[in-house]
Structures are given as structure tokens and as C-alpha cells.
């Protein structure tokens, strides 16, 4: 009986290679340990002994100070008067006394229209008046004689009436001549074109030698620049306060020209539109500025501030300290090292600060960053702003 050869012996099934335990388990265990360690070190999580760790937050102190009540808007500079200079009489322009962009004063000569044709008509009208005055004097003497004769029955009443009618007709003619002279004298005055208002001249549209017609065409446009107006609009919810200040005549308006680094110009609220704009929900306002240096220019945009008054010793906190929840606005106040949730009532918001009318007292510490990690009673650790 032959023993089986090695090649004929039955083969055992191949077992899978076994990976050492540390190669798979240790990394997973290490990751779980690190996660647990990190969770245990989070702000507010219980540390060893069960005490929660303080949450690092940024804080600021509530302050009490006088706060100006201001409404800010974008304004547009408008000229209070803009006049297109038009010739009142026709003729050739024989002199030009104004240049483009010149600052002119009311009554200053701008152009001279040839006065000679008008002067000739004036001399003619005066001669006609002298002739008719002489005829009127003669008619008056004739009527006086007719009146004397009619009392003596030397002439008929009809002849006397004709003499009186002639005297009345010549008297009316004299009055008409005098009116014609006044009209021509006024036309002669119009040949000297003068500035109707003080202001800034625009581009001169006609030059010497141009023939113009009466009441046709524009010679020059003048915009008044001192004083000047700024038009702007504010939300309609401020209408009662604006009306009150307007009636008192004490509303100050500041306007800073776009691109001008200098201080804002100070003016006074002068007028308000008679209706709220339904499309925008705003009310239009106009302020007037003396503008002695001409910093405000027609058509320019300005940063406009309407000062309605001052809130004396109002409590002010950074606007970042105010949050809004289901029950309304609130702040977290730090007291005895823990966070307290305080419902608050708010006033105006100015330059990143909010007036708190109730809920926070002056000097109390409010949380400005990190509120999302807080709940009432959470221990906190104050840190400089931006490092929470």
C-alpha cells in the first residue's frame, strides 16, 4: 500500500491574511479620544469637576451722554432762482459786458442793443406830442370863445358842442402820445440789458453783432448761488417731528458737498412738501444755506443731515450688542461673571451706536460678540473686541 505523494494530498482552504489589531483599531480609538477631549474643552462645556467653562465674548460698557437726533439723506443742491435773460426789444447787439461763468450782481450791465432806432422813434413821438399840445391849446381857446358866444346867443348850441368835442378829441390824442412816449422810453431802457438777479452766469449764447428779436431767444442763463437750497427726503414716520421743528423754526440742516473734505455747511429747514410721496413713502424737504463761499453748487449731491434735537443723557450701546428674538430686541449683560438676558426698548441708531431707552443702565457691561453661544446664566470671560 503506497503512501500518498505530496501532490496527491488534499489541500486545506487558504485563510485570509490577518492584519495586526493596532493597524486598524488604534487610529479610530485615537480619533475618538481627540474628539472627546475637544468636546470637553469647548467654552461652556463642563470641565473636570462638572463646572462649565466660561465662554469668551467681546464686551463694551453702556454709556450715558447727550445724543443728537439726526436724520441723514442724500440731498441735491438747487438754485433758489434761475433766470433766462431774454431781450425785451429787438436790434443788433453792439456791446457784450459779461463773460462765460462770470459772477454777476443784480442790475449789472450784460449786453447793449443798438439804441439809435429807438431813440429816433422817441424823438418822433415827442414831436407829435408837442404838435398835439399846441392844437389842444388852440381848441381850448376856441371852445372858450364859443362858450362866451353861446351865452350871448351869437352862436348856436351845436357849434359850441362841436368845439367842445374837438377839445376832448385833442386831449385824448395828447394822452395817447404821452403813453407812446413812455412805451418808447421803456423800450430804450430795454436796449441796456442788465442782470435781473445776482448769481452765476452760464455760457454766453450770443455775441456782439448778433441781431435779436424782442421776447425771443435766450441771451444768458443766471443761477442764484447765494443763498442756495438743498432738497432732500426723509421717511414719512418722521413727519410729526419734522413738522414740529419746522413750525418752531429751529431745525438745523448740515450739508457736506460730495468730494469736499471740508466741514459741512450749516443751513435752516425752510419748507416741506404738501404731500407724502406714495411711491417712496418719503416727505420732501428744502433747506436754505447762505453759501457765502459758493461751496454748494446747483445740481450737486450732498450728504445731508437734519438735526431734530438732542436726547439728554441717553444710554448708548454698540449696535452689535442688540439682538432681535421672538419677543423683541434684547441684550446680554455681564453681571457677576455670568450672562443675563435683558429685553430692551430701542431709540435712534447713529453711527453704529443704538440708544437704549430701557433695559440697560449706564456703566453696565454688554456683550458685543459671541451672543450665539450664550444663554442666561452662562459664565463668560470678557475679551477685547474681535478676539471672542
XYZ file of C-alpha atoms in Angstrom:
388
model
C 0.000 0.000 0.000
C 1.544 3.168 -1.233
C 1.573 6.343 0.777
C 0.119 9.331 -0.960
C 2.529 11.565 -2.698
C 2.730 15.164 -1.655
C 0.988 16.228 -4.825
C -1.946 13.949 -4.143
C -2.534 15.078 -0.547
C -5.743 17.158 -0.071
C -5.053 20.915 0.246
C -6.504 22.998 3.068
C -8.517 26.134 2.163
C -6.418 29.311 2.169
C -7.061 31.548 5.204
C -7.212 35.355 4.747
C -4.218 37.216 5.967
C -4.760 38.661 9.430
C -3.914 42.365 9.892
C -2.464 43.180 13.271
C -5.019 44.802 15.554
C -3.196 48.111 16.170
C -3.160 48.975 12.454
C -6.993 49.428 12.342
C -8.209 49.982 15.859
C -5.654 52.352 17.256
C -6.280 55.238 14.743
C -10.018 55.057 15.348
C -9.578 54.986 19.084
C -7.194 57.901 18.853
C -9.681 59.968 16.799
C -12.465 59.276 19.276
C -10.251 60.280 22.161
C -9.273 63.534 20.499
C -12.912 64.362 19.727
C -13.913 63.716 23.287
C -11.045 65.846 24.529
C -12.022 68.698 22.198
C -15.652 68.495 23.249
C -14.607 68.630 26.862
C -12.525 71.760 26.242
C -15.233 73.819 24.472
C -16.438 77.095 26.049
C -19.256 76.428 28.409
C -18.695 72.650 28.486
C -18.229 71.029 31.876
C -14.588 70.692 32.841
C -13.202 68.303 35.382
C -15.320 68.523 38.492
C -18.547 69.436 36.494
C -18.137 73.258 36.465
C -18.879 74.801 32.987
C -16.039 76.621 31.310
C -16.526 80.402 30.698
C -17.465 81.485 27.165
C -15.072 84.054 25.731
C -17.007 87.082 24.437
C -16.316 90.676 23.444
C -17.896 93.298 25.674
C -18.420 97.064 25.936
C -19.832 99.420 28.531
C -23.151 101.224 28.163
C -22.615 104.979 28.305
C -24.859 107.903 29.160
C -24.397 111.040 27.051
C -26.275 113.661 25.069
C -27.286 112.175 21.709
C -28.268 114.379 18.750
C -31.440 113.335 16.959
C -30.394 113.307 13.310
C -31.914 112.176 10.024
C -29.490 111.576 7.185
C -30.217 111.595 3.475
C -28.722 112.385 0.099
C -29.589 115.925 -0.993
C -29.489 117.806 -4.268
C -28.416 121.447 -4.482
C -30.989 123.657 -6.195
C -30.788 127.304 -7.160
C -33.457 129.427 -5.463
C -33.763 131.472 -8.663
C -32.777 130.603 -12.206
C -33.434 133.260 -14.859
C -33.071 133.008 -18.622
C -32.152 136.514 -19.819
C -34.296 137.316 -22.886
C -34.155 140.518 -24.973
C -37.151 142.794 -24.338
C -36.549 144.741 -27.550
C -35.111 143.879 -30.935
C -31.941 145.077 -32.585
C -28.255 144.403 -33.018
C -26.065 143.682 -30.009
C -23.348 146.322 -30.099
C -21.618 145.525 -26.768
C -21.094 142.481 -24.547
C -20.208 143.160 -20.897
C -20.322 139.624 -19.471
C -18.139 136.534 -19.904
C -18.885 132.841 -19.558
C -19.270 131.757 -15.931
C -18.928 135.264 -14.530
C -20.407 136.116 -11.132
C -22.823 138.997 -11.741
C -24.727 141.353 -9.444
C -28.328 142.433 -9.830
C -28.529 145.434 -12.181
C -25.105 144.844 -13.707
C -24.929 145.573 -17.498
C -24.752 142.422 -19.593
C -25.393 143.493 -23.210
C -26.084 146.673 -25.149
C -28.578 146.576 -28.000
C -28.240 149.334 -30.613
C -30.404 152.160 -29.150
C -30.424 154.504 -32.192
C -33.622 153.231 -33.868
C -35.475 153.525 -30.575
C -34.051 156.975 -29.918
C -35.299 158.122 -33.338
C -38.816 156.872 -32.612
C -38.696 158.630 -29.254
C -37.832 161.964 -30.876
C -40.666 161.493 -33.340
C -43.144 160.706 -30.569
C -42.092 163.769 -28.609
C -42.531 165.984 -31.692
C -46.032 164.601 -32.222
C -46.835 165.335 -28.612
C -45.664 168.924 -28.985
C -47.797 169.351 -32.107
C -50.898 167.918 -30.481
C -50.368 170.018 -27.345
C -50.384 173.146 -29.487
C -53.558 172.031 -31.260
C -55.148 171.260 -27.881
C -54.387 174.753 -26.607
C -55.977 176.248 -29.697
C -59.057 174.026 -29.323
C -59.433 175.108 -25.701
C -59.334 178.781 -26.677
C -61.898 178.167 -29.433
C -64.193 176.361 -27.021
C -63.931 179.215 -24.526
C -64.912 181.719 -27.199
C -67.811 179.531 -28.301
C -68.984 179.297 -24.716
C -68.970 183.095 -24.374
C -70.857 183.496 -27.639
C -73.454 180.873 -26.867
C -74.347 182.739 -23.680
C -74.875 185.830 -25.809
C -76.898 183.813 -28.346
C -74.349 184.766 -31.005
C -73.686 181.111 -31.973
C -75.797 178.032 -31.790
C -75.526 175.357 -29.155
C -74.496 172.898 -31.877
C -71.432 174.962 -32.772
C -70.404 175.061 -29.130
C -70.771 171.253 -28.841
C -68.552 170.745 -31.906
C -65.849 172.937 -30.343
C -66.019 171.016 -27.105
C -65.800 167.670 -28.950
C -62.712 168.876 -30.790
C -61.107 169.869 -27.500
C -61.895 166.456 -25.959
C -60.507 164.616 -29.005
C -57.244 166.516 -28.957
C -56.941 165.981 -25.185
C -57.237 162.219 -25.731
C -54.676 162.388 -28.537
C -52.222 164.134 -26.228
C -52.675 161.406 -23.587
C -52.105 158.753 -26.225
C -48.912 160.472 -27.342
C -47.676 160.622 -23.781
C -48.342 156.869 -23.356
C -46.471 156.176 -26.586
C -43.505 158.184 -25.293
C -43.495 156.206 -22.043
C -43.550 152.947 -24.007
C -40.682 154.028 -26.246
C -38.685 155.289 -23.254
C -39.156 151.872 -21.651
C -38.042 150.198 -24.875
C -34.982 152.431 -24.906
C -34.239 151.281 -21.357
C -34.517 147.676 -22.560
C -31.659 148.229 -25.011
C -29.404 148.209 -21.957
C -29.715 144.562 -20.875
C -28.944 144.197 -17.156
C -28.809 141.225 -14.768
C -32.256 140.669 -13.204
C -30.742 138.794 -10.220
C -27.356 138.254 -8.618
C -25.806 134.906 -9.403
C -23.516 132.837 -11.551
C -23.696 133.379 -15.294
C -23.655 130.384 -17.584
C -22.414 130.223 -21.150
C -22.983 133.398 -23.172
C -25.243 132.348 -26.047
C -24.950 135.463 -28.237
C -22.061 137.727 -29.160
C -21.562 141.228 -30.437
C -23.107 141.722 -33.877
C -25.968 139.303 -33.340
C -29.415 140.616 -34.266
C -32.038 139.620 -31.710
C -35.829 139.862 -31.637
C -37.947 141.120 -28.782
C -39.027 138.393 -26.339
C -37.393 135.642 -28.402
C -34.324 133.552 -27.652
C -32.103 133.386 -24.585
C -29.022 135.537 -24.208
C -27.732 134.063 -20.958
C -28.791 131.854 -18.036
C -28.142 133.088 -14.477
C -28.400 130.827 -11.414
C -28.579 132.291 -7.936
C -25.918 130.653 -5.748
C -26.122 132.709 -2.552
C -28.378 131.899 -0.816
C -29.000 128.444 -2.228
C -31.263 125.477 -1.429
C -30.738 121.765 -0.806
C -33.661 119.411 -1.481
C -33.826 116.024 0.249
C -36.357 113.499 1.570
C -36.834 111.602 4.847
C -39.091 108.637 5.744
C -42.684 109.565 6.466
C -42.595 108.199 10.043
C -40.517 111.245 10.977
C -43.174 113.661 9.656
C -44.591 114.711 13.080
C -41.154 115.560 14.474
C -40.163 117.407 11.296
C -43.380 119.448 11.268
C -42.910 120.429 14.879
C -39.356 121.596 14.304
C -40.362 123.426 11.126
C -43.097 125.324 12.956
C -40.629 126.245 15.689
C -38.138 127.419 13.068
C -35.241 125.770 14.892
C -34.367 122.809 12.653
C -30.715 122.926 11.604
C -29.568 121.175 8.433
C -25.969 120.279 7.592
C -24.849 119.661 4.013
C -21.439 118.284 3.045
C -20.675 118.620 -0.679
C -19.637 115.432 -2.429
C -15.862 115.224 -2.743
C -15.268 118.229 -0.470
C -13.259 117.241 2.641
C -14.084 120.457 4.475
C -16.697 120.869 7.215
C -20.394 120.703 6.359
C -22.285 123.885 5.541
C -24.943 124.861 8.096
C -28.407 125.907 6.997
C -32.019 126.022 8.161
C -35.006 123.865 7.261
C -37.231 126.158 5.202
C -40.049 124.185 3.593
C -41.772 120.811 3.354
C -43.822 119.217 0.565
C -47.596 119.288 0.998
C -47.937 115.520 0.466
C -46.056 112.288 1.116
C -44.644 110.579 -1.965
C -46.741 107.395 -2.225
C -44.155 105.624 -4.361
C -41.263 106.038 -1.904
C -43.006 106.697 1.421
C -40.920 109.834 1.966
C -41.602 113.512 2.518
C -39.644 116.096 0.560
C -37.848 118.875 2.435
C -35.918 122.003 1.469
C -33.174 123.718 3.447
C -31.655 127.124 2.688
C -27.940 127.911 3.054
C -26.179 131.271 2.947
C -23.373 129.676 0.893
C -21.059 132.723 1.010
C -18.057 130.829 -0.392
C -20.056 129.078 -3.114
C -19.205 125.551 -1.917
C -22.710 124.349 -2.738
C -23.288 124.289 -6.490
C -26.569 123.800 -8.397
C -27.107 120.157 -9.324
C -24.515 118.862 -6.844
C -25.198 115.925 -4.492
C -24.633 116.394 -0.764
C -24.553 114.310 2.397
C -27.418 115.985 4.254
C -28.183 115.782 7.972
C -31.347 117.134 9.572
C -30.847 117.846 13.284
C -34.157 117.484 15.135
C -32.852 117.983 18.670
C -30.835 116.307 21.437
C -31.636 113.396 23.756
C -30.060 114.411 27.083
C -28.029 111.726 28.886
C -29.351 108.847 26.792
C -27.998 105.306 27.363
C -25.946 104.263 24.333
C -24.580 100.796 23.463
C -22.807 99.499 20.337
C -25.389 98.362 17.802
C -23.660 94.948 17.715
C -24.846 94.368 21.297
C -28.505 94.398 20.231
C -30.117 91.176 19.030
C -33.706 90.517 17.996
C -35.627 87.466 19.134
C -39.187 86.220 19.056
C -40.135 88.510 21.934
C -38.330 91.530 20.518
C -34.902 93.129 20.931
C -32.613 92.094 23.754
C -29.055 92.430 25.034
C -26.806 90.146 27.048
C -25.476 91.946 30.126
C -22.498 90.575 32.066
C -23.097 90.649 35.842
C -21.094 88.672 38.416
C -19.298 86.835 35.629
C -22.424 85.381 34.019
C -24.628 86.436 31.098
C -28.056 87.913 31.785
C -30.627 88.309 29.008
C -32.283 91.729 29.154
C -35.280 92.713 26.986
C -34.679 96.297 25.807
C -36.530 99.155 24.166
C -34.614 100.979 21.461
C -34.266 104.567 20.328
C -32.391 106.086 17.367
C -29.384 104.410 15.726
C -26.472 106.733 14.974
C -23.025 105.872 13.626
C -23.017 102.242 14.758
C -24.478 103.011 18.188
C -28.028 102.442 19.436
C -29.927 104.359 22.084
C -31.487 102.015 24.669
C -34.440 103.651 26.389
C -34.962 100.833 28.899
C -33.370 97.540 29.930
C -29.728 98.602 30.310
C -28.290 101.087 32.808
C -25.257 103.320 32.278
C -21.987 101.584 33.158
C -23.298 98.045 32.690
C -21.271 95.648 30.527
C -22.967 94.359 27.382
C -21.832 91.558 25.073
C -20.995 92.743 21.549
C -19.665 89.463 20.061
C -20.353 85.821 20.864
C -24.044 86.084 21.845
C -24.888 82.996 19.792
C -23.020 80.817 22.308
C -24.789 82.275 25.317
C -27.871 81.505 27.312
C -28.993 83.084 30.568
C -26.605 82.127 33.376
C -23.698 81.115 31.128
C -20.302 82.052 32.662
C -18.443 84.488 30.414
C -14.873 85.612 30.032
C -14.583 89.118 28.540
C -12.063 89.636 25.743
C -11.077 92.599 23.546
C -13.383 93.193 20.607
C -12.627 90.931 17.661
C -10.979 88.193 19.761
C -14.078 86.385 21.042
